[in-house]
XYZ file of C-alpha atoms in Angstrom:
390
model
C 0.000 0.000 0.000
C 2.385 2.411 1.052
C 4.394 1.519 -2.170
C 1.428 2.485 -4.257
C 0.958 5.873 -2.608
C 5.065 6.548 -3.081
C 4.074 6.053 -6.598
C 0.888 7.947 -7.084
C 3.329 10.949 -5.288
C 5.976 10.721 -8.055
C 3.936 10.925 -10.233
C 2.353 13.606 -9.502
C 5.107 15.917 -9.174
C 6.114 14.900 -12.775
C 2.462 15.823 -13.854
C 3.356 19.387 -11.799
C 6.582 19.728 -13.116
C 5.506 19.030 -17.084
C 2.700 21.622 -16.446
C 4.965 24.385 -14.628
C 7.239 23.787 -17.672
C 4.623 24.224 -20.338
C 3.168 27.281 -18.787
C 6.565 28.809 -18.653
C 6.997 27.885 -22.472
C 3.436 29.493 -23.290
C 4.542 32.906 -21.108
C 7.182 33.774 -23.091
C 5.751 33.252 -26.189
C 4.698 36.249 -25.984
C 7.288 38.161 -25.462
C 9.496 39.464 -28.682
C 10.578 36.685 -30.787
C 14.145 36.877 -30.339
C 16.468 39.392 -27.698
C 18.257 40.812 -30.744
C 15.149 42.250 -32.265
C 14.134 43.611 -28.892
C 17.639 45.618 -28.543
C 17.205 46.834 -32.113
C 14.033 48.359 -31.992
C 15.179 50.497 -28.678
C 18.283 51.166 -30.444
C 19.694 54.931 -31.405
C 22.509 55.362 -34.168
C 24.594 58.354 -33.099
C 27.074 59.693 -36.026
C 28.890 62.320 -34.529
C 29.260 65.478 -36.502
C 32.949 65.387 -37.314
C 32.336 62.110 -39.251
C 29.254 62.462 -41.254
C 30.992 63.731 -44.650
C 32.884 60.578 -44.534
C 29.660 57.913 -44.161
C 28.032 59.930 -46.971
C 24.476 59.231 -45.182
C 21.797 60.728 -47.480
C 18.167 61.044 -45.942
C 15.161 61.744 -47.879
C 11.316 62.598 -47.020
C 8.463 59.509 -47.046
C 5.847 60.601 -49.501
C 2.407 58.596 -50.418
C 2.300 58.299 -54.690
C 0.497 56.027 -56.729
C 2.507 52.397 -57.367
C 2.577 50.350 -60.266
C 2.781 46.820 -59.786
C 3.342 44.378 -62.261
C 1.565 40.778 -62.107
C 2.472 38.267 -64.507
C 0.082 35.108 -65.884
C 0.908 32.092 -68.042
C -1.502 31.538 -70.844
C -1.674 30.512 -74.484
C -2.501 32.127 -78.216
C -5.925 31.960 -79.604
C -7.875 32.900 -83.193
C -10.681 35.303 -82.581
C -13.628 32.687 -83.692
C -15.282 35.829 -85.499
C -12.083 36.105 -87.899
C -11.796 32.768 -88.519
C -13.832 30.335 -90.777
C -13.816 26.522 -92.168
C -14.126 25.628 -95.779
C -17.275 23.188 -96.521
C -19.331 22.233 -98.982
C -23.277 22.252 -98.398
C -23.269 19.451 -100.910
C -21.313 15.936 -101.941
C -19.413 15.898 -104.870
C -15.931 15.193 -106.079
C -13.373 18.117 -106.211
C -12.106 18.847 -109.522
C -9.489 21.761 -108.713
C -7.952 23.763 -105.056
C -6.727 27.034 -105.945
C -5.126 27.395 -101.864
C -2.626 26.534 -100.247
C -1.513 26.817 -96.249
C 0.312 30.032 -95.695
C -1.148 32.258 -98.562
C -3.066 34.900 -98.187
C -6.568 34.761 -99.905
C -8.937 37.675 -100.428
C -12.522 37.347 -99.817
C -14.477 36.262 -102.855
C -11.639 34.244 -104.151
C -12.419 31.071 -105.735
C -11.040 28.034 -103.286
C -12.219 25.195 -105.083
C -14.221 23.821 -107.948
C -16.398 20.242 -107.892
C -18.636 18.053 -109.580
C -22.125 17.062 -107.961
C -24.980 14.906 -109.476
C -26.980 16.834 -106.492
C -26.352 19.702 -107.924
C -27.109 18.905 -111.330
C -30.382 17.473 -110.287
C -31.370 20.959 -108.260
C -30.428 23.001 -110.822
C -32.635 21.520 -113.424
C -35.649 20.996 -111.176
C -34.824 24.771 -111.157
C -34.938 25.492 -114.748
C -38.108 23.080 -114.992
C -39.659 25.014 -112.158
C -38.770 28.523 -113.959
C -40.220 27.319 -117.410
C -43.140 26.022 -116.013
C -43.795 29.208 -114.430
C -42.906 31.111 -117.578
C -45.654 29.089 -119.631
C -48.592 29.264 -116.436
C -47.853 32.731 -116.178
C -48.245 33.592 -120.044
C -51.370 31.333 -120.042
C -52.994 33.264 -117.354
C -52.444 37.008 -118.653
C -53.536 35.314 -121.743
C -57.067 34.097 -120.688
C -57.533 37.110 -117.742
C -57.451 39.590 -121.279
C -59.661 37.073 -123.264
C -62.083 36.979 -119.959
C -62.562 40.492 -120.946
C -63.833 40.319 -124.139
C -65.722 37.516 -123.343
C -63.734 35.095 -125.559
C -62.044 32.699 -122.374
C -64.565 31.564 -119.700
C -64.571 31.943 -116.124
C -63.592 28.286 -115.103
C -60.882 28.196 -117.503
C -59.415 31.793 -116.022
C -59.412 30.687 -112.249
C -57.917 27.455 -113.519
C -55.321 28.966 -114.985
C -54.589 31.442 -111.954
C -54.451 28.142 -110.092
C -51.757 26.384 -112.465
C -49.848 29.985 -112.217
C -49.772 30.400 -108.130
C -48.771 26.407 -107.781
C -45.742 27.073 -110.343
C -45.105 30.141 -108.420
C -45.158 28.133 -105.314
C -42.748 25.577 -106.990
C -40.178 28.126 -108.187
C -39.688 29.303 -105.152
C -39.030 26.415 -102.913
C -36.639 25.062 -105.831
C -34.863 29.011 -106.012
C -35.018 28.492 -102.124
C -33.584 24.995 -102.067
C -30.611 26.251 -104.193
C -29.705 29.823 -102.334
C -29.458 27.877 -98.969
C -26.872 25.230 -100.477
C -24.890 28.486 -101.148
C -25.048 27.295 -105.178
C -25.436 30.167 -108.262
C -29.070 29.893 -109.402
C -28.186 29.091 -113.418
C -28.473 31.333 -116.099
C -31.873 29.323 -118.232
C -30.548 31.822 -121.764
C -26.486 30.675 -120.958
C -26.889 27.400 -119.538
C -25.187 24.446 -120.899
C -25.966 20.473 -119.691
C -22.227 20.003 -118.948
C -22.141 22.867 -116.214
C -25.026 22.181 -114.529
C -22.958 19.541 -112.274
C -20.360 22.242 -111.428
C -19.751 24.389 -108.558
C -17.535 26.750 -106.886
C -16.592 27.057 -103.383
C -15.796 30.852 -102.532
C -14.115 32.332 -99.782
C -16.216 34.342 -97.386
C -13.245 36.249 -95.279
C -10.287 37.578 -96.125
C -7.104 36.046 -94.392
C -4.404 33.446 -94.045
C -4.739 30.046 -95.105
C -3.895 27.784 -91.806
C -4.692 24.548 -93.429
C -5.742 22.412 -96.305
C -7.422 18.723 -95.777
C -8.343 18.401 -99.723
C -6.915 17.489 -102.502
C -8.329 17.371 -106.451
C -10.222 13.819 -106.803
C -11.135 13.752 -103.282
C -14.935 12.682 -102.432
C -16.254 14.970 -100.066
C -19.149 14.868 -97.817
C -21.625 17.960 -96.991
C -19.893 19.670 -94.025
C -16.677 18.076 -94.079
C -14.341 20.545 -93.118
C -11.771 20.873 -96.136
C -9.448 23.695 -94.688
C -8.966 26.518 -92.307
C -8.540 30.585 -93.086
C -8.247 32.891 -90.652
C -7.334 36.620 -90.468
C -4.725 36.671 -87.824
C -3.971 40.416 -87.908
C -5.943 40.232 -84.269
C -5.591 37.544 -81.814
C -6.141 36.170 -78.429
C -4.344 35.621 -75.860
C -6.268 33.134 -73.109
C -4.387 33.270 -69.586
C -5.609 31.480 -66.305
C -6.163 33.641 -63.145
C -5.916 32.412 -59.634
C -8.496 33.336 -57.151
C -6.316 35.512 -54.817
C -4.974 37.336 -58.188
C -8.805 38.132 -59.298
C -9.254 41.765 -57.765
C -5.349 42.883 -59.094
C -6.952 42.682 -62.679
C -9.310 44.231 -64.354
C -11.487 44.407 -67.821
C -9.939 47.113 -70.146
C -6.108 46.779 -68.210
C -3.345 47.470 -70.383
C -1.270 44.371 -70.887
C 2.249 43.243 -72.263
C 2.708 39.883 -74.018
C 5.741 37.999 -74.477
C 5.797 34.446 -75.892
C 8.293 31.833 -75.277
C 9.289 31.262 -78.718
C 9.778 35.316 -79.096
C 10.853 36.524 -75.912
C 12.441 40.224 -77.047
C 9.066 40.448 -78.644
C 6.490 42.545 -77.144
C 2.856 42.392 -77.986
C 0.991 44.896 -76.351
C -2.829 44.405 -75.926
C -6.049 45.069 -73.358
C -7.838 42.888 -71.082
C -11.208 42.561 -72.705
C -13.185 39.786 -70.959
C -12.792 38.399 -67.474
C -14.440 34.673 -66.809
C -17.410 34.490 -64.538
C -16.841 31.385 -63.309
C -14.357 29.487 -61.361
C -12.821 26.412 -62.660
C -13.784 23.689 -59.822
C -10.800 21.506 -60.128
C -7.554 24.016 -60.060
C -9.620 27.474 -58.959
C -8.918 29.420 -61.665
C -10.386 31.912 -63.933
C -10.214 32.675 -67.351
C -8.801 35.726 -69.062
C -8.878 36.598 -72.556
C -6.447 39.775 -73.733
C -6.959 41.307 -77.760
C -3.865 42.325 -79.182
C -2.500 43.202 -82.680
C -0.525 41.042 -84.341
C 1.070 43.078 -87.175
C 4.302 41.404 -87.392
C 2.736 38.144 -87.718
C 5.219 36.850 -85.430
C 2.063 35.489 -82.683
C 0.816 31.831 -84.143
C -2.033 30.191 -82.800
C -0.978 27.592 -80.058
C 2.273 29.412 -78.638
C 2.750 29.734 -74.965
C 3.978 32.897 -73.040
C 3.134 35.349 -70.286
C 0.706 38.404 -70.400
C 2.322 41.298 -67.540
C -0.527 43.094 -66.350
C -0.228 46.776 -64.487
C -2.149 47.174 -61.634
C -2.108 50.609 -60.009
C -2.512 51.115 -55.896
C -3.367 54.828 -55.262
C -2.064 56.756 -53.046
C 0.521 54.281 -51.001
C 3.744 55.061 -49.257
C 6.801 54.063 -51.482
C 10.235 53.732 -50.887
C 13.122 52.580 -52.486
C 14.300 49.049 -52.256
C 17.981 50.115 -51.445
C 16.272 52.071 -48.105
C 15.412 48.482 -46.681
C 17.743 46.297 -44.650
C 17.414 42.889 -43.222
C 17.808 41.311 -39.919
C 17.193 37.851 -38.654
C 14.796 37.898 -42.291
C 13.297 41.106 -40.412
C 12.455 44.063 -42.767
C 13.842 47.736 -41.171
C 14.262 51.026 -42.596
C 16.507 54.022 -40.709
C 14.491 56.888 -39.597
C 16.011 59.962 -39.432
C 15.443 61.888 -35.785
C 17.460 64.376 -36.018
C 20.923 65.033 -38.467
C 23.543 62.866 -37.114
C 20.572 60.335 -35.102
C 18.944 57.594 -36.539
C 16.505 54.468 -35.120
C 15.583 51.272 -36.756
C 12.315 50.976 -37.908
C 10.312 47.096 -38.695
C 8.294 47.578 -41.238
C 5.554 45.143 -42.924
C 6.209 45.392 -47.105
C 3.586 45.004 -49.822
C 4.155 45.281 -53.305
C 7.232 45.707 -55.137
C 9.414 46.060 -58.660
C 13.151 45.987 -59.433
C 13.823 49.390 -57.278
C 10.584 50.418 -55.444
C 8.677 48.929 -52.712
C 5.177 49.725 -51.028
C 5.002 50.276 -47.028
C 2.299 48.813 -45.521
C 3.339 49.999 -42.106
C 6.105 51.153 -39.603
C 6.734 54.553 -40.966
C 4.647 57.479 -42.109
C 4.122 59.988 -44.564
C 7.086 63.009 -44.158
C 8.920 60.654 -42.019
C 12.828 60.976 -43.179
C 14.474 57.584 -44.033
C 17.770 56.747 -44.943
C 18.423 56.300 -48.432
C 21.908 56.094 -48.943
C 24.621 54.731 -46.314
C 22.265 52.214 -45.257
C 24.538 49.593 -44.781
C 26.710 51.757 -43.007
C 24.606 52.393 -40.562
C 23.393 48.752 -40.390
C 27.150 47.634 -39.517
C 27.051 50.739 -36.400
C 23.819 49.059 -35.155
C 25.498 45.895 -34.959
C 28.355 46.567 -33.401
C 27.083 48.530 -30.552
C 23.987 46.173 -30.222
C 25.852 42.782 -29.656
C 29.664 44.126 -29.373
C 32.607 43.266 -32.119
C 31.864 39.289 -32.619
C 28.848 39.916 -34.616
């Protein structure tokens, strides 16, 4: 028994001690994360008088401006889809001739190819049936209608012949109909000749760059096969991903700088003009889309790069990068107290570029900083903070 109670009593001052410890621990957490950035912050740099030429210390004033900041995303090269357009034929046939070829430039109207089709042949001369027919019921009916008048052509016989005249109306037009939405000519009936009437011609409708050809003369095609690609690439897209903590730094009509990967000293300067409304579920992103001109031709559909997009934050304080010095990974600036007097500031940093950076806090507006001498100064602190061995 009394074994057991010896027991219970060690270890409960273990359970104490563990406690005591961990309470200690927790205490002075909070308390400054390290003694050297405690004896910085309560630190004054005094450069006497006599010496100050020699340090060449320059101060200058804190001042709130507007800051540019430059964000970058990776994205690819699009065709607009209005300037772009495949070649097809509304009807089968055999291709007789291809007057394109990928990488010249075709102007709109341009013949692209020429085939044969027994469709064609049969549409056109259900056509020129239709038309005839129409001709002759039309004829017949002024015909009777003036013989009506002098009494010469009875009534039956007139509304039959209006009858024959408005269903041969009614046929012409469904077979002129039938021919205008296959995109083919409607024949000439005075200059039409049997061996055409199986021919067509396949005519550009935009003016651009051929970007492929899937056709060659002898080739059986099939209504809406695609037989090539044209596209006017003078204007393209440039389709970049944004992530979600990115989304309010950009904005619809932002100016924006391309460069691709296979043309890096190549700038292509665009604007933002569409910004997705919805967030992809499986990597959180949204899409972008920036217009820009392509004049040099350089830009190909497909190529990779990044789009730099400004982003302006009004008002801000900004200082320059060479003001800033580092301790433990701690951000300070000098602040100037009085000539010859400087403290340490910590400051908390926001946005930056190659020489500038924004304040977030730790100094004010028409607070003097050091500027030049910094690291100067930042050996002084040092050395009178923790003596010659650091």
């Amino acid at each position: 028994m009394k074994i057991k109670n010896i027991y219970f009593i060690v270890v409960t001052f273990l359970v104490i001690g563990i406690v005591i410890k961990f309470t200690y621990l927790n205490l002075n957490s909070n308390k400054p994360e390290n003694k050297k950035e405690e004896e910085i912050n309560n630190k004054t740099i005094v450069v006497p008088e006599e010496i100050q030429k020699d340090t060449n210390i320059i101060s200058e004033q804190v001042a709130k401006k507007d800051f540019k900041e430059i964000f970058s995303f990776n994205g690819e090269v699009e065709a607009d889809p209005d300037n772009i357009i495949n070649i097809s034929s509304r009807v089968s046939g055999k291709v007789t001739r291809v007057y394109f070829k990928p990488g010249s430039y075709i102007k709109k109207g341009r013949v692209l190819l020429e085939l044969e089709s027994f469709e064609i042949s049969k549409l056109r001369s259900k056509y020129l049936s239709s038309l005839n027919k129409f001709n002759s019921t039309k004829k017949n009916y002024k015909r009777l209608k003036e013989l009506s008048k002098l009494r010469l052509a009875g009534e039956q016989e007139v509304i039959n012949a209006e009858t024959d005249f408005n269903t041969s109306e009614a046929e012409l037009k469904t077979d002129k109909a039938n021919l205008i939405s296959l995109s083919i000519p409607l024949p000439d009936k005075d200059n039409f000749h049997s061996e055409e009437a199986s021919k067509i011609q396949i005519i550009s409708q935009l003016s651009g760059i051929v970007i492929s050809r899937n056709v060659v003369p002898g080739s059986q095609i099939d209504p809406n096969q695609i037989l090539g690609t044209i596209g006017n690439l003078s204007k393209l897209w440039f389709i970049f991903k944004i992530f979600e903590n990115d989304l309010s730094k950009v904005s619809e009509g932002s100016k924006a700088l391309i460069r691709l990967n296979s043309y890096p000293d190549e700038n292509f300067e665009g604007f933002i003009t569409f910004i997705g409304k919805k967030v992809d579920s499986v990597n959180r992103t949204i899409s972008g889309r920036i217009e820009f001109n392509n004049k040099s031709g350089l830009a190909k559909i497909g190529l990779f790069g990044k789009a730099e997009i400004e982003a302006v934050i009004y008002d801000t304080i900004v200082i320059s990068e060479n003001s800033i010095f580092k301790i433990d990974n701690k951000e300070f600036v000098f602040q100037e107290i009085k000539p010859g007097e400087y403290e340490p500031k910590p400051i908390k940093t926001g946005a930056r570029d190659k020489e500038s950076v924004q304040v977030l806090s730790g100094i004010l507006d028409g607070d003097f900083i050091v500027t030049k001498g910094v690291y100067n100064l930042k050996s002084r602190l040092l050395k009178s903070t923790f003596g010659e061995d650091e």
